[in-house]
CSV table of N, CA and C in Angstrom, one decimal:
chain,number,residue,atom,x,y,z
A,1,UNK,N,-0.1,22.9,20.2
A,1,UNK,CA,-0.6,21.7,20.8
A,1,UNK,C,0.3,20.6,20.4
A,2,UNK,N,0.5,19.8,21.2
A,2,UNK,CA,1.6,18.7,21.3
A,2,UNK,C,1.1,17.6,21.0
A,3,UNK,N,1.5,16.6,20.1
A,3,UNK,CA,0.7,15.5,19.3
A,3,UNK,C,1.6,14.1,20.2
A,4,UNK,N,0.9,13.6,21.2
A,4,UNK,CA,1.2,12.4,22.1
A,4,UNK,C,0.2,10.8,21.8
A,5,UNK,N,-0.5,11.3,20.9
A,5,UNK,CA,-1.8,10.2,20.3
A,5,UNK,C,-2.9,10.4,20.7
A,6,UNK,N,-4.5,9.5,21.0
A,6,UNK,CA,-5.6,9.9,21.1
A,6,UNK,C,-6.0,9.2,22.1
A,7,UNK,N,-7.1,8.5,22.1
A,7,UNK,CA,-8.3,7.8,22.7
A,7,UNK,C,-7.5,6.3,22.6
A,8,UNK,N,-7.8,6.3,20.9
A,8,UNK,CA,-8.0,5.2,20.1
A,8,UNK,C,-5.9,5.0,18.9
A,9,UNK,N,-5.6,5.6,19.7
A,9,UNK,CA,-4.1,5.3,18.8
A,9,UNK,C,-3.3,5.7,20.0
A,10,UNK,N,-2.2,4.9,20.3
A,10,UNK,CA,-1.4,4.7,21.4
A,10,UNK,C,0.2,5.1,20.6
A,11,UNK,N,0.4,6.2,21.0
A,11,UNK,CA,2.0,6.6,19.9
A,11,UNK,C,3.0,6.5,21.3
A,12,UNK,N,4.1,6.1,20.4
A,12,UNK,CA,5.3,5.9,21.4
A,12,UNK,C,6.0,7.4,22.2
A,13,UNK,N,6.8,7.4,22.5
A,13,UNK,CA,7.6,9.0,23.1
A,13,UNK,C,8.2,9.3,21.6
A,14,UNK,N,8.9,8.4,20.9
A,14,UNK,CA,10.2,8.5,19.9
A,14,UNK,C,9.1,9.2,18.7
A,15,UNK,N,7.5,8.2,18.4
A,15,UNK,CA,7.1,8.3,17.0
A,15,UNK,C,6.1,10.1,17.6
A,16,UNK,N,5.9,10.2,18.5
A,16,UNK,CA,5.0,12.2,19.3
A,16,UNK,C,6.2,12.6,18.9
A,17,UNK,N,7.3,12.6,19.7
A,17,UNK,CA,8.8,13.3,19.2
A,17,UNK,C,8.7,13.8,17.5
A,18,UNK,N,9.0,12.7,17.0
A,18,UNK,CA,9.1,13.4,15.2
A,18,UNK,C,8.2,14.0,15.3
A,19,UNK,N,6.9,13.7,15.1
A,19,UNK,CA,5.4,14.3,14.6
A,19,UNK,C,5.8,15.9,15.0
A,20,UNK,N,5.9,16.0,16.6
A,20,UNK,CA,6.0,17.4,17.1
A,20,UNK,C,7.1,18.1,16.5
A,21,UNK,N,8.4,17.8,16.6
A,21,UNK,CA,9.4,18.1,15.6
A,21,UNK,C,9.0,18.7,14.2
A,22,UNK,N,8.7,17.6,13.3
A,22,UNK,CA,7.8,18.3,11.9
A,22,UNK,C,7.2,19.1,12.1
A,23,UNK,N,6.1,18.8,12.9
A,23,UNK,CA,5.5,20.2,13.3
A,23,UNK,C,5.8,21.8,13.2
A,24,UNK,N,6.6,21.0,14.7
A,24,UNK,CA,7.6,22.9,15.0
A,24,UNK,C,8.2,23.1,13.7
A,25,UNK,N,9.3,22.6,13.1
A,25,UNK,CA,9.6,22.7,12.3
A,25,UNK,C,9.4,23.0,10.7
A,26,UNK,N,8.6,22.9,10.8
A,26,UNK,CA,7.6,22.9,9.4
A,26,UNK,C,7.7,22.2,8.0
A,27,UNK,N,8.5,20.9,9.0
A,27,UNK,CA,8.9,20.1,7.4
A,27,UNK,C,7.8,18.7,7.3
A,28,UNK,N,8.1,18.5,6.3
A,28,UNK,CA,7.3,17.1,5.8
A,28,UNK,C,7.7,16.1,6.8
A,29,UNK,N,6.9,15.4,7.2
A,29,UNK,CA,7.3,13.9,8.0
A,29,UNK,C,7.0,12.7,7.4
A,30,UNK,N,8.7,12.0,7.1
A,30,UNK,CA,8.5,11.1,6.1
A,30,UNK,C,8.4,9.5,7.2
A,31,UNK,N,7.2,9.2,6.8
A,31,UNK,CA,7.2,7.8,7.5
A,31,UNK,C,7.2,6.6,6.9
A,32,UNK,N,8.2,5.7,6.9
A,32,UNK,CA,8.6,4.4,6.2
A,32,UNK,C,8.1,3.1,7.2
A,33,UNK,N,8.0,2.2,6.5
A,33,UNK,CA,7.3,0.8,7.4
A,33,UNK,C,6.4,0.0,6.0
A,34,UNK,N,5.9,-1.2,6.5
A,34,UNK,CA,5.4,-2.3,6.3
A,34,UNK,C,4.0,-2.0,5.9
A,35,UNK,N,3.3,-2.3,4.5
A,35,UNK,CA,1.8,-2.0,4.3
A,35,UNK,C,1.1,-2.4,5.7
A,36,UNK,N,0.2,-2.1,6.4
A,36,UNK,CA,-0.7,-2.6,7.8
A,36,UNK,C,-0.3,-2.0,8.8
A,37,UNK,N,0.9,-1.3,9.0
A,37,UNK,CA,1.6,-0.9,10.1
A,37,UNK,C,1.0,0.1,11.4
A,38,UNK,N,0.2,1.0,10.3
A,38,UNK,CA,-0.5,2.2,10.7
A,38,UNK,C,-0.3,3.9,10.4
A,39,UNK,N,0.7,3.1,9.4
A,39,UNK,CA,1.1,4.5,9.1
A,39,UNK,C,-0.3,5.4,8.6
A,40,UNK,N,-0.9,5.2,7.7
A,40,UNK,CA,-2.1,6.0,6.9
A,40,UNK,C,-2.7,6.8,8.3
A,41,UNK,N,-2.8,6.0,9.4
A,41,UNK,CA,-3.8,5.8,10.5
A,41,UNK,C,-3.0,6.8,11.1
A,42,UNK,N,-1.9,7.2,11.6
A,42,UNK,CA,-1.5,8.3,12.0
A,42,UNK,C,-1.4,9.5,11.7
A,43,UNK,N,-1.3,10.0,10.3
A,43,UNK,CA,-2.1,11.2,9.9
A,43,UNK,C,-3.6,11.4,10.3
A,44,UNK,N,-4.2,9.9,9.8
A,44,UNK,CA,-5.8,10.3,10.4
A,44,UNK,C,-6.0,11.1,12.3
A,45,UNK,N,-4.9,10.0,13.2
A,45,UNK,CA,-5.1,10.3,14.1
A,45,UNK,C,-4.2,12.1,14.7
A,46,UNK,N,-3.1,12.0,14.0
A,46,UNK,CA,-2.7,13.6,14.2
A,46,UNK,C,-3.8,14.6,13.9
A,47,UNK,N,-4.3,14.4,12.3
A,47,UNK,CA,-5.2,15.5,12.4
A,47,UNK,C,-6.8,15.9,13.3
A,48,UNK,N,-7.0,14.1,13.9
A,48,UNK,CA,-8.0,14.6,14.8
A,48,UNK,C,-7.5,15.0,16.2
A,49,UNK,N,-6.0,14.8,17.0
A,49,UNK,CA,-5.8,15.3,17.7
A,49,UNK,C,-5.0,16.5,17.8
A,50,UNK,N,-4.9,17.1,16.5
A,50,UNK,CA,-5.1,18.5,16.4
A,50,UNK,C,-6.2,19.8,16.0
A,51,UNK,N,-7.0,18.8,15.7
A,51,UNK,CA,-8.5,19.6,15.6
A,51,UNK,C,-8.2,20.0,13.7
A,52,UNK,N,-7.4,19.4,12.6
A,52,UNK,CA,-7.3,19.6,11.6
A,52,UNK,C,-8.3,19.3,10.8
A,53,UNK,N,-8.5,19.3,9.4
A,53,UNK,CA,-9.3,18.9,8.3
A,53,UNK,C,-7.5,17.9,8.1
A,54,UNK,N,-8.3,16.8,7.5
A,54,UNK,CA,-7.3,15.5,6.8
A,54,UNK,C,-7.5,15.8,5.4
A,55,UNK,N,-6.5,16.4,4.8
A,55,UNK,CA,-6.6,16.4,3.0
A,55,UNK,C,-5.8,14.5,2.7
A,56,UNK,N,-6.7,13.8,1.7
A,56,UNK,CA,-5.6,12.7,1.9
A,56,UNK,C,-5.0,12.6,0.1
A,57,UNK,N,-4.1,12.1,-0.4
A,57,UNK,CA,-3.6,12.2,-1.6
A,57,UNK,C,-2.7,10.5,-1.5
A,58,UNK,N,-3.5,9.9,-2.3
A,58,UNK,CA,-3.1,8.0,-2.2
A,58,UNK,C,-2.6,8.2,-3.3
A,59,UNK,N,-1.2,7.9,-3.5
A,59,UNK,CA,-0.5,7.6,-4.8
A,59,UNK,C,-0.8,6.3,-5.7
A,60,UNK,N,-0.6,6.2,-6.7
A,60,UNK,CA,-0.8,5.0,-7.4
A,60,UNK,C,0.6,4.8,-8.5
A,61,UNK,N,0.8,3.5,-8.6
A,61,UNK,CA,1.5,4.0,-9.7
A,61,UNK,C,1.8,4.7,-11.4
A,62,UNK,N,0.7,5.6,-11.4
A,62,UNK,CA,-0.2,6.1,-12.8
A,62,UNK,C,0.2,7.5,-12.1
A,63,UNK,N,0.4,7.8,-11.0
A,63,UNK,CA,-0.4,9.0,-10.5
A,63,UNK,C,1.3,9.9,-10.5
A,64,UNK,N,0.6,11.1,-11.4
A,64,UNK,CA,1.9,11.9,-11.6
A,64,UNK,C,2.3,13.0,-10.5
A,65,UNK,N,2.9,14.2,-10.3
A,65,UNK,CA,3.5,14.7,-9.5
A,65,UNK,C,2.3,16.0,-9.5
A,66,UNK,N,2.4,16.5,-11.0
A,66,UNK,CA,1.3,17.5,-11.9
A,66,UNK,C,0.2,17.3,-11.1
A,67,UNK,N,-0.3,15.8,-11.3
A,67,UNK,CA,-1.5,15.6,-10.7
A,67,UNK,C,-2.0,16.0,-9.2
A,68,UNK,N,-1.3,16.7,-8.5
A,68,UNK,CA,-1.2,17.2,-7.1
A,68,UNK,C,-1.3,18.7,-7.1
A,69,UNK,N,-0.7,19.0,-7.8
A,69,UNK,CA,-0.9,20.7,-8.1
A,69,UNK,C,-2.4,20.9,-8.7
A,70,UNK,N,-2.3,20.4,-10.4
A,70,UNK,CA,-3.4,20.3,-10.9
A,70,UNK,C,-3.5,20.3,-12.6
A,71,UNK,N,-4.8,19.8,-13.0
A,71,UNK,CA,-4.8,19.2,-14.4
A,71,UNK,C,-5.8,20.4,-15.0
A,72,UNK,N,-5.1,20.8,-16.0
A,72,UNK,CA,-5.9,21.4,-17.2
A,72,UNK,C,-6.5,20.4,-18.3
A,73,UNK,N,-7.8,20.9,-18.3
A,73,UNK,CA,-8.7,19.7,-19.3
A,73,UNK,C,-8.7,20.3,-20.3
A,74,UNK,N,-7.8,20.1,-21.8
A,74,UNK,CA,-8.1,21.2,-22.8
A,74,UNK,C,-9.0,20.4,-23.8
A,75,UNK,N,-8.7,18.9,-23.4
A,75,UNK,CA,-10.2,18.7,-24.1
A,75,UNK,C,-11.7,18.8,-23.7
A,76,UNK,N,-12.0,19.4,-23.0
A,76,UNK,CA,-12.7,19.8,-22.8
A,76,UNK,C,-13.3,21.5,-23.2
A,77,UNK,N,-12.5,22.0,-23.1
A,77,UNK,CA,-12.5,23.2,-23.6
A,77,UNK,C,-12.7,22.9,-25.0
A,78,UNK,N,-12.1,22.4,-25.8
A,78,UNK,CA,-12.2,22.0,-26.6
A,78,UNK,C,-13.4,21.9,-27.3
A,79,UNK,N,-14.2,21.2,-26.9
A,79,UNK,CA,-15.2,20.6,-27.0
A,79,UNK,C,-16.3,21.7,-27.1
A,80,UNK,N,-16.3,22.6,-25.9
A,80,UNK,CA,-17.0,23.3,-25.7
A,80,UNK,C,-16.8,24.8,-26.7
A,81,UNK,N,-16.0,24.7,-27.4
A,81,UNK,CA,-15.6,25.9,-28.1
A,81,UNK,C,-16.0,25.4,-29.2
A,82,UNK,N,-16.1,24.3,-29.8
A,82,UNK,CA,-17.2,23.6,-30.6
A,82,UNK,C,-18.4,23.5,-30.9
A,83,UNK,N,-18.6,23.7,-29.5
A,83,UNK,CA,-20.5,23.9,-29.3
A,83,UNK,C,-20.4,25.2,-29.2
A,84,UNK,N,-19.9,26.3,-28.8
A,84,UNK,CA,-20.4,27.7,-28.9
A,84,UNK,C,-20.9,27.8,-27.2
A,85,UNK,N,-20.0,27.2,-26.3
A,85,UNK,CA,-20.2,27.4,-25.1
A,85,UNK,C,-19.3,28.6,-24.4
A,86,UNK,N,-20.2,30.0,-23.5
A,86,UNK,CA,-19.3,30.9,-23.1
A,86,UNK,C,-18.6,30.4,-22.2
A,87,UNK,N,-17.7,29.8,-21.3
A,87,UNK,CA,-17.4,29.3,-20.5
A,87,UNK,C,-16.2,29.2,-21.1
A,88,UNK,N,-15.9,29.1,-22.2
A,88,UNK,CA,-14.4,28.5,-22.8
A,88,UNK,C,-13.5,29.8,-22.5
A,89,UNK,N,-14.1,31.4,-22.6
A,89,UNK,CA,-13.6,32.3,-23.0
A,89,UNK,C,-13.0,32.2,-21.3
A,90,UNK,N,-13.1,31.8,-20.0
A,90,UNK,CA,-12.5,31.8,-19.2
A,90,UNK,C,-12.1,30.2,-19.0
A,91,UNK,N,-10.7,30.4,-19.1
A,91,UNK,CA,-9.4,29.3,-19.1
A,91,UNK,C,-9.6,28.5,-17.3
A,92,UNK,N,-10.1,29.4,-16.4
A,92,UNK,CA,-9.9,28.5,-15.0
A,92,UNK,C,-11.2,27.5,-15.0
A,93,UNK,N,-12.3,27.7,-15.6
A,93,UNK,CA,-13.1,26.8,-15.7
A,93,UNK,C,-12.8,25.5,-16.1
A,94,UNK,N,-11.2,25.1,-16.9
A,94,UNK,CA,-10.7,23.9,-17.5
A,94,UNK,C,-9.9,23.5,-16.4
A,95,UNK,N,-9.4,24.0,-15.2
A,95,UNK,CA,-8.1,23.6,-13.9
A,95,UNK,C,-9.1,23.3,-13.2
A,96,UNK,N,-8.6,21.9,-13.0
A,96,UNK,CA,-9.1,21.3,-11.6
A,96,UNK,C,-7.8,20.7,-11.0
A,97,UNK,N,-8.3,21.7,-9.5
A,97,UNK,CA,-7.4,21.5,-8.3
A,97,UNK,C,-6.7,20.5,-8.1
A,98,UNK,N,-5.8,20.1,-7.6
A,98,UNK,CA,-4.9,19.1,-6.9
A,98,UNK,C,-5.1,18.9,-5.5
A,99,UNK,N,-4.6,18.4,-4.9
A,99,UNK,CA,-4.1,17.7,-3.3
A,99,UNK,C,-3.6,19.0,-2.7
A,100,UNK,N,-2.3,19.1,-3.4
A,100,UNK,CA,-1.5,20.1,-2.9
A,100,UNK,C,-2.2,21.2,-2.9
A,101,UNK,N,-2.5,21.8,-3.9
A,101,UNK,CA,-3.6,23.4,-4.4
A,101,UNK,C,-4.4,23.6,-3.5
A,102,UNK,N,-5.2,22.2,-3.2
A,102,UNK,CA,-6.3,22.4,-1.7
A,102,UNK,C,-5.6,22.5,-1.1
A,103,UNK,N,-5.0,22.0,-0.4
A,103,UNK,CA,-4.4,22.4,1.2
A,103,UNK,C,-3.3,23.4,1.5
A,104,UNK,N,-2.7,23.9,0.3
A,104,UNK,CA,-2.2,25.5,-0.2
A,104,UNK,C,-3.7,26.4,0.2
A,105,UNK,N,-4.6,26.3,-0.6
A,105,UNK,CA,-5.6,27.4,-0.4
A,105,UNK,C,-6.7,27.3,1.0
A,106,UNK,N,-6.5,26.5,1.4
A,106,UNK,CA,-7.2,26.1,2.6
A,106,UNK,C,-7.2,27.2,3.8
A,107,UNK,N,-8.4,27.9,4.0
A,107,UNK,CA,-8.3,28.9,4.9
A,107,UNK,C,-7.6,28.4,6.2
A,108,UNK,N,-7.4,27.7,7.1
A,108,UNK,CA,-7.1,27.0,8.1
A,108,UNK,C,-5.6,26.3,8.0
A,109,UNK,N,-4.6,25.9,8.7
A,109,UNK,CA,-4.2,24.8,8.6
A,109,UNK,C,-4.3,23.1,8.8
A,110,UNK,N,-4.0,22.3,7.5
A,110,UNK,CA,-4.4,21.1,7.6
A,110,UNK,C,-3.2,20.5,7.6
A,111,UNK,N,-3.8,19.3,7.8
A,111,UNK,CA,-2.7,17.9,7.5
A,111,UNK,C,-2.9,17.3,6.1
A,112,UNK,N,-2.1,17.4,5.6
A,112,UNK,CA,-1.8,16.5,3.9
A,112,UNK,C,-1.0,15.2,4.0
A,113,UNK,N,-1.7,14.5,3.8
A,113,UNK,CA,-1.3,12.8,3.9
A,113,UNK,C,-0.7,12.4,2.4
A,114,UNK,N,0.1,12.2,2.1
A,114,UNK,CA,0.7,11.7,0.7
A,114,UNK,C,1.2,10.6,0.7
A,115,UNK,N,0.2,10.0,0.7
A,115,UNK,CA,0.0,8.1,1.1
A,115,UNK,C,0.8,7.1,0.0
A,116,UNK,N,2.0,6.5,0.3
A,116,UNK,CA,2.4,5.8,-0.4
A,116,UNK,C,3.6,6.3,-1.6
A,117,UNK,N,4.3,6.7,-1.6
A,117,UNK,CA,4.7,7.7,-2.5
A,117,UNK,C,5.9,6.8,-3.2
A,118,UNK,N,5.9,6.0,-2.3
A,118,UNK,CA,6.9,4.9,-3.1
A,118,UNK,C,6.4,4.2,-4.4
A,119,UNK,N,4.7,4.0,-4.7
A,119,UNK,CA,4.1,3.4,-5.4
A,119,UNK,C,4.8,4.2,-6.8
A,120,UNK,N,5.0,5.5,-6.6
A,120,UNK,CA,4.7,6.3,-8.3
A,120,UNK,C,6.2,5.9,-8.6
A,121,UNK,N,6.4,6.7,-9.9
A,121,UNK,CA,7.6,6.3,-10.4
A,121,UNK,C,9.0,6.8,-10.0
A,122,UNK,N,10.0,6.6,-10.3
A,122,UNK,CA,11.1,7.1,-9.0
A,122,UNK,C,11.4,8.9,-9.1
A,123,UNK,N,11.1,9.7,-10.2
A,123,UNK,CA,11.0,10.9,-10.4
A,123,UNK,C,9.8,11.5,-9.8
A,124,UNK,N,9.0,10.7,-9.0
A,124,UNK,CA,7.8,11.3,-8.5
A,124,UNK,C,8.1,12.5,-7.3
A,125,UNK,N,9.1,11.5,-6.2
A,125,UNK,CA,9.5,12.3,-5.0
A,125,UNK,C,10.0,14.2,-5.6
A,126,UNK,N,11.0,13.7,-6.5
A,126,UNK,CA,11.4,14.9,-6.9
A,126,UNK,C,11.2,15.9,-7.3
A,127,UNK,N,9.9,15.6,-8.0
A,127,UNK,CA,9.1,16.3,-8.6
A,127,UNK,C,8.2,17.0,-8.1
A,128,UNK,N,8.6,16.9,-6.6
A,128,UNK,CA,7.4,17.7,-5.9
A,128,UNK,C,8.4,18.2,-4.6
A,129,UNK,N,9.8,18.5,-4.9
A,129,UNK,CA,10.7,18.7,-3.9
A,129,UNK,C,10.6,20.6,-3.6
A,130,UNK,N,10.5,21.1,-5.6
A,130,UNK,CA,10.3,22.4,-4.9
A,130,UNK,C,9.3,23.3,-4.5
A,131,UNK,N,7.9,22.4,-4.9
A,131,UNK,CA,6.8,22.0,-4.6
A,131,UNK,C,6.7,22.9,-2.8
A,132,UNK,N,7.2,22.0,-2.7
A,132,UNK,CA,7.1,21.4,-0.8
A,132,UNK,C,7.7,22.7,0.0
A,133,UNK,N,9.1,22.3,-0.4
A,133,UNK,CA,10.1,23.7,0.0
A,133,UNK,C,9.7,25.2,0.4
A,134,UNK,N,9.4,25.3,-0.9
A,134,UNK,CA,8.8,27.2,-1.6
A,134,UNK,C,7.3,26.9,-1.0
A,135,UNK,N,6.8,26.4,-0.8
A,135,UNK,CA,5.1,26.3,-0.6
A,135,UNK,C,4.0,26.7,-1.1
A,136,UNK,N,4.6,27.0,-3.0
A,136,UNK,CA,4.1,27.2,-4.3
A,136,UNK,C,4.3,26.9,-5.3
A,137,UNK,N,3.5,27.1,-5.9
A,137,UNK,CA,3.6,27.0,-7.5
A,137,UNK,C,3.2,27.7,-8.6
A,138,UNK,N,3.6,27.4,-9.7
A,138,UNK,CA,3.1,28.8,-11.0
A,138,UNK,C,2.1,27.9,-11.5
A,139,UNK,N,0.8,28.6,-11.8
A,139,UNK,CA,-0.3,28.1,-13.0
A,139,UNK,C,0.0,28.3,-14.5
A,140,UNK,N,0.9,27.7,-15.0
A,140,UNK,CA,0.8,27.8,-16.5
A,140,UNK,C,-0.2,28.7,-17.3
A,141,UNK,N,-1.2,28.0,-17.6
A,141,UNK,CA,-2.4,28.7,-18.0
A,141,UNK,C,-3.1,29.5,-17.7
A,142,UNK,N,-3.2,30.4,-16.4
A,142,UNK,CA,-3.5,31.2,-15.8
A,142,UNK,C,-2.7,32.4,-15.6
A,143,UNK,N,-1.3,32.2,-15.8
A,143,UNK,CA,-0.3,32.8,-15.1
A,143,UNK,C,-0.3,33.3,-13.6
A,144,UNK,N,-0.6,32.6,-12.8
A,144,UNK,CA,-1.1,32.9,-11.6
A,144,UNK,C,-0.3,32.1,-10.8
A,145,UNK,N,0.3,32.5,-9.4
A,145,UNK,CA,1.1,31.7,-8.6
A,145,UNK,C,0.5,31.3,-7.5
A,146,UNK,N,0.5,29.9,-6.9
A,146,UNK,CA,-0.8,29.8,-6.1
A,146,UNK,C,0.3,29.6,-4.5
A,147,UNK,N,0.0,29.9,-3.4
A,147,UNK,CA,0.6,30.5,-2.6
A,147,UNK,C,0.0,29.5,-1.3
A,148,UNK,N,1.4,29.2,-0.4
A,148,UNK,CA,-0.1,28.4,0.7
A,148,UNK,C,-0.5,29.2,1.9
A,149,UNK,N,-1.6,29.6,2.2
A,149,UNK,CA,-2.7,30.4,2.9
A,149,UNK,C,-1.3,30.0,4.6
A,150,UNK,N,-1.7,28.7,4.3
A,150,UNK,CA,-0.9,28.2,6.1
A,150,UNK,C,0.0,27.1,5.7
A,151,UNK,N,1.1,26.7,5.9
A,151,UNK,CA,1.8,25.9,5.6
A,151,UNK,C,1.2,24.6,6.3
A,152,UNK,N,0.9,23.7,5.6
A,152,UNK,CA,0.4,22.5,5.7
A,152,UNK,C,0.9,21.5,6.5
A,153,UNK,N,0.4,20.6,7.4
A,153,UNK,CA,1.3,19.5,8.0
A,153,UNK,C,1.4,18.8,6.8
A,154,UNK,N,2.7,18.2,6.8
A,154,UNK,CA,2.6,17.2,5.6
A,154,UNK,C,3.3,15.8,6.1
A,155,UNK,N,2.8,14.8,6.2
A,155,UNK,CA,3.0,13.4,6.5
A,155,UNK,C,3.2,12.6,4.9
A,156,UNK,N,4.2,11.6,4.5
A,156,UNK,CA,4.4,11.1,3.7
A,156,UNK,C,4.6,9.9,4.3
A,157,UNK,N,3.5,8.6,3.7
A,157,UNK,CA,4.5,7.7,3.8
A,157,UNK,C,4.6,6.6,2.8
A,158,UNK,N,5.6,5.5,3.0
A,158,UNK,CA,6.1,4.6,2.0
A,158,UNK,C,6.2,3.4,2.7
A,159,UNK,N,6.0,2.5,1.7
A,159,UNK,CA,6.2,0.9,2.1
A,159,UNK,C,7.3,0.4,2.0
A,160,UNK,N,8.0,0.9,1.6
A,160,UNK,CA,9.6,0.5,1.7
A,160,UNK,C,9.6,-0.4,0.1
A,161,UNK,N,8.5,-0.1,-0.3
A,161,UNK,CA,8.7,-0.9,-1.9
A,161,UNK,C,9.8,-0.5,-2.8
A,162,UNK,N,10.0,0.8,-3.0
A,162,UNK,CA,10.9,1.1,-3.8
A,162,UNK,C,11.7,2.1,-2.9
A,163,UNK,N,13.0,2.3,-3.4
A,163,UNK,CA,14.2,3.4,-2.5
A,163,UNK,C,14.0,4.8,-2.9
A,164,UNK,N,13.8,5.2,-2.1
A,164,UNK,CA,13.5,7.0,-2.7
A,164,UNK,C,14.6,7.7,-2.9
A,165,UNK,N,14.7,8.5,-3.7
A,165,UNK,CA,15.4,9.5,-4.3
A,165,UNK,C,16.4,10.0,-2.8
A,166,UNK,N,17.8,9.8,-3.6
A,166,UNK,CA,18.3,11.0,-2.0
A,166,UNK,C,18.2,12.0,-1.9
A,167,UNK,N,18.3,13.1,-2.9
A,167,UNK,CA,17.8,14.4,-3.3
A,167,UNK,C,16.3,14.3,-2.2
A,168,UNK,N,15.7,13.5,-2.1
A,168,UNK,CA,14.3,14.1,-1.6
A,168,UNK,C,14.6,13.4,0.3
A,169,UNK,N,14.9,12.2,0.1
A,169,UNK,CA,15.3,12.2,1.5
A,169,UNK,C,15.8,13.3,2.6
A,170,UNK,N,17.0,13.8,2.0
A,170,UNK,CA,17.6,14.8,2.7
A,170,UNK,C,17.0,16.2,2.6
A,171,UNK,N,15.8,16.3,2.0
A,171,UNK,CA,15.6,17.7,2.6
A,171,UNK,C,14.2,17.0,3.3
């Protein structure tokens, strides 16, 4: 299905062109512009005119690269191995999922919105380059490699606040 816009979002030939492109192609679509522009709003509207689930992932400047894959709580565990809780003896009950992880395990193919990416720190983009590429990752604590079910649409965009990595531009 060919993404030309909806009802309620009017897309140009040039901006259906890339979208469909990424698409076929299977790369990330990096979209740069002005906070209010609409960028956010065009993942929303791709994935409703492709009948997707919208995973969305808003960067902040706090927000790490890890944090997309996913965070092991060992204080928690911790805690619980203090109180004499069985739950500690299995380690996946401390990993909570990421952005990426969900839309890696997602029976279906979605759209992944990674909203803002300029916001994080300038090693953010890169840190999720081979991420993206490979379409996996290794679970530390698990030893387990998590795999993506369907390769995900993935839309990125930036405010033009900070310059992104060229390493990450070019692929």
């Amino acid at each position: 299905m060919k993404f030309t816009g909806t009802d309620s979002y009017v897309s140009t030939e040039e901006l259906s062109m890339a979208v469909n492109a990424a698409v076929t192609l299977q790369r990330p679509l990096l979209i740069k512009g002005e906070p209010g522009t609409g960028k956010t709003l065009l993942a929303e509207q791709v994935a409703a005119a492709m009948g997707k689930k919208l995973i969305q992932w808003h960067i902040k400047s706090t927000t790490k690269a890890q944090q997309g894959l996913y965070e092991y709580d060992a204080v928690s565990r911790l805690r619980d191995s203090q109180l004499g809780d069985d739950k500690v003896h299995d380690i996946a009950n401390y990993i909570k999922r990421g952005k990426l992880w969900e839309a890696f395990a997602a029976d279906e193919q979605v759209v992944l919105l990674i909203d803002e990416i300029d916001k994080a720190d300038i090693e953010f983009p890169n840190d999720l380059l081979v991420e993206l590429d490979r379409m996996e990752f290794f679970v530390y604590e698990t030893g387990e490699t998590v795999r993506a079910k369907h390769r995900p649409i993935i839309i990125i965009t930036s405010n033009n606040e900070k310059e992104l990595p060229d390493a990450f531009l070019r692929r």
